[in-house]
Amino acid sequence: MDATTAAAELAALDANRAALSERVVQPWWYDALLGLLIAGFISSYSSHNTWVILIALVVFLAGVRALIAVYRRITGLWVNGFRPGRTRRAIHVFFVVYAVVLGAAAAFEFLLDVRGAMVVGGVVLGIAVAVISHWWTRIYVAELRGER
Amino acid sequence: MTAVRPHFDAVVHAPPRLQVCGLLAAVDDMDFATVRDQVGVSDSVLSKHVRQLEEAGYVTVRKSTRASRVRTNLALTPAGRAAFDAHVAELRRITGG
């Protein structure tokens, strides 16, 4: 194979990935619903009731499952959020925010007995997840477009 | 990060198969119809190339039924990912990139 053919094949690959980048972006409400599901589940801990928390967990898992199905239906593909690459930055930030916010909210709710702290933590985490999910997609799109 | 050893792969090399591998390398799995639309080939042409990739152990084909419709999902295997990466590295070596 000569250099011209190889260059043409690489260019075609780049063009295909750039075209794919337009397909992978989720609608805004996807991030909003994901944030809402997280907020709802975390907030349920403020009830101090095992049944409420279990029901919230079931709703959360069913909601996430439905969101995945909707994303697959819209885009025709699935990408693991924990994939290797530059998107890991967003995942690392998510874990730090998750640990800090959840730790603080749980400490206030269960150690200092501040009722409703988990609701505040849930809302903060829900907003954080929505923002980080959107940021993750932007990083992924930039990667597909070959941007640095 | 481990450097990829350039290697020309005859299975990956054919343009439609290279494009299919390129798309699947960027995702976990993709719907058959989406791959077809992105690559711009007919169902039969894509089926033929997917079968060759499957026989080489580079692609897995998973069929599922949702709302009484059969959906076919394609995914690159670890061997397929390695072969694609090595082939792209070879293309870059040829172009001096």
XYZ file of C-alpha atoms in Angstrom:
245
model
C 0.000 0.000 0.000
C 1.345 3.458 -0.874
C 1.326 6.551 1.350
C -1.460 8.244 -0.638
C -3.861 5.313 -0.179
C -2.988 5.025 3.502
C -3.562 8.773 3.983
C -6.925 8.531 2.199
C -7.997 5.657 4.463
C -6.981 7.574 7.585
C -8.872 10.637 6.334
C -11.983 8.501 5.718
C -11.729 7.118 9.265
C -11.460 10.644 10.687
C -14.454 11.789 8.630
C -16.518 8.846 9.863
C -15.694 9.571 13.503
C -16.522 13.254 13.001
C -19.899 12.245 11.516
C -20.452 9.938 14.484
C -19.838 12.842 16.881
C -23.075 14.456 15.692
C -25.063 11.348 16.573
C -23.799 10.697 20.104
C -25.038 13.892 21.755
C -27.963 13.244 24.078
C -30.887 15.695 24.345
C -30.760 18.148 27.278
C -33.603 16.387 29.081
C -31.527 13.180 29.267
C -29.047 14.899 31.609
C -31.893 16.575 33.509
C -33.733 13.267 34.059
C -30.515 11.522 35.122
C -29.921 14.279 37.676
C -33.521 14.025 38.854
C -33.226 10.257 39.366
C -30.045 10.649 41.432
C -31.572 13.514 43.435
C -34.700 11.451 44.141
C -32.808 8.387 45.282
C -30.325 10.233 47.543
C -33.124 12.380 48.986
C -35.061 9.252 50.018
C -32.504 8.667 52.814
C -33.960 11.680 54.628
C -37.118 9.621 55.213
C -35.120 7.271 57.518
C -37.517 4.597 56.299
C -36.110 1.432 54.709
C -39.202 0.857 52.563
C -39.127 4.371 51.123
C -35.423 3.977 50.342
C -36.015 0.565 48.703
C -38.862 1.927 46.568
C -36.681 4.921 45.608
C -33.901 2.486 44.633
C -36.268 0.478 42.432
C -37.549 3.686 40.777
C -33.936 4.866 40.310
C -32.797 1.582 38.690
C -35.902 1.394 36.469
C -35.385 5.028 35.467
C -31.730 4.500 34.577
C -32.671 1.402 32.570
C -35.326 3.384 30.692
C -32.873 6.228 30.020
C -30.341 3.760 28.565
C -33.075 2.285 26.328
C -34.101 5.768 25.166
C -30.486 6.750 24.431
C -29.995 3.547 22.425
C -33.212 4.209 20.517
C -32.263 7.810 19.691
C -28.609 7.241 18.784
C -28.475 3.563 17.778
C -25.427 2.963 19.951
C -24.118 2.710 23.492
C -20.918 4.055 24.995
C -19.749 3.019 28.455
C -19.249 6.097 30.639
C -16.187 4.471 32.200
C -14.429 3.972 28.855
C -10.709 4.729 28.757
C -9.655 8.061 27.280
C -10.059 11.740 28.059
C -13.630 11.269 29.315
C -12.114 9.659 32.452
C -11.476 13.234 33.678
C -15.217 13.793 34.016
C -15.641 10.431 35.767
C -12.881 11.266 38.281
C -14.517 14.624 39.031
C -17.873 12.846 39.457
C -16.441 10.406 42.020
C -14.778 13.214 44.016
C -17.974 15.326 44.032
C -20.062 12.243 44.865
C -17.840 11.236 47.808
C -17.580 14.771 49.231
C -21.272 15.707 48.880
C -22.627 12.336 49.990
C -20.177 12.171 52.921
C -21.063 15.666 54.097
C -24.830 15.136 53.671
C -24.731 11.785 55.482
C -22.678 13.256 58.334
C -25.199 16.093 58.819
C -28.235 13.800 58.475
C -27.147 10.819 60.547
C -24.408 12.084 62.897
C -25.568 15.642 63.598
C -29.251 14.734 63.194
C -30.001 17.548 60.743
C -33.207 16.333 59.049
C -33.326 17.067 55.316
C -29.542 17.196 54.806
C -29.745 14.225 52.416
C -32.360 16.113 50.374
C -29.950 19.037 49.989
C -27.119 16.588 49.181
C -29.348 14.802 46.659
C -30.256 18.038 44.884
C -26.589 19.130 44.764
C -25.556 15.702 43.443
C -28.394 15.686 40.914
C -27.294 19.044 39.509
C -23.639 17.887 39.539
C -24.495 14.679 37.669
C -26.472 16.583 35.014
C -23.599 19.048 34.492
C -20.907 16.319 34.496
C -22.919 14.149 32.080
C -23.127 17.087 29.660
C -19.402 17.808 30.137
C -18.546 14.097 29.537
C -20.345 14.217 26.187
C -18.524 17.399 25.178
C -15.158 15.727 25.890
C -16.233 12.614 23.946
C -17.410 14.663 20.967
C -14.127 16.617 20.944
C -12.234 13.301 21.020
C -14.235 11.942 18.068
C -13.561 15.132 16.124
C -9.857 14.783 16.816
C -9.729 18.084 18.704
C -6.980 18.566 21.275
C -0.071 3.709 27.701
C 1.276 0.737 25.714
C 2.523 1.555 22.202
C 0.626 -0.291 19.456
C 2.775 -2.395 17.166
C 1.937 -1.556 13.516
C 0.556 -4.546 11.645
C -1.195 -4.749 8.293
C -4.404 -6.756 8.725
C -5.968 -8.095 5.534
C -9.371 -8.615 7.190
C -9.588 -5.045 8.517
C -8.041 -3.541 5.373
C -11.053 -3.590 2.974
C -12.586 -0.041 3.064
C -16.096 -0.968 4.334
C -14.626 -3.229 7.043
C -12.123 -0.570 8.043
C -14.990 1.929 8.415
C -17.078 -0.563 10.404
C -14.146 -1.244 12.748
C -13.482 2.500 13.036
C -17.059 3.145 14.139
C -17.229 0.207 16.542
C -13.853 1.140 18.070
C -15.383 4.426 19.259
C -18.392 2.847 21.008
C -19.364 -0.196 23.074
C -21.897 -1.437 20.551
C -23.887 -0.089 17.634
C -27.132 -0.987 15.949
C -26.759 -2.697 12.535
C -28.932 -0.001 10.889
C -26.823 2.785 12.401
C -23.603 1.202 11.134
C -25.202 0.794 7.698
C -26.260 4.453 7.603
C -22.886 5.716 8.845
C -20.860 3.612 6.398
C -23.307 4.246 3.541
C -23.726 0.691 2.230
C -26.699 -1.606 1.684
C -27.902 -4.203 4.200
C -26.548 -7.066 2.108
C -23.108 -5.498 1.632
C -22.810 -4.742 5.335
C -23.979 -8.270 6.233
C -21.272 -9.763 4.037
C -18.516 -7.659 5.629
C -19.825 -8.197 9.145
C -19.807 -11.960 8.548
C -16.151 -11.785 7.507
C -15.293 -9.770 10.607
C -17.271 -12.204 12.743
C -15.491 -15.220 11.231
C -12.162 -13.574 12.022
C -13.295 -13.159 15.638
C -13.213 -9.356 15.373
C -16.911 -8.582 15.754
C -19.726 -10.051 17.820
C -23.299 -9.988 16.532
C -26.086 -9.990 19.118
C -29.743 -10.192 18.201
C -32.485 -9.088 20.572
C -36.214 -8.617 20.249
C -37.765 -5.390 21.474
C -41.407 -4.519 20.893
C -41.657 -7.476 18.465
C -38.806 -6.066 16.354
C -35.496 -7.871 15.977
C -32.541 -5.601 16.618
C -29.011 -6.568 15.651
C -26.176 -5.105 17.662
C -22.553 -5.145 16.589
C -19.553 -4.835 18.880
C -15.815 -5.082 18.406
C -14.132 -7.928 20.320
C -10.828 -7.288 22.171
C -9.079 -9.110 19.295
C -10.876 -6.881 16.779
C -9.931 -3.756 18.710
C -6.284 -4.844 18.829
C -6.275 -5.688 15.098
C -7.872 -2.345 14.222
C -5.438 -0.363 16.400
C -2.471 -2.225 14.861
C -3.799 -1.640 11.339
C -4.299 2.096 11.968
C -0.786 2.253 13.430
C 0.479 0.642 10.206
C -1.398 3.233 8.101
C 0.195 5.994 10.187
C 3.625 4.379 9.789
C 3.173 4.307 5.992
C 2.141 7.968 5.906
C 4.941 8.849 8.313
C 2.417 10.287 10.750
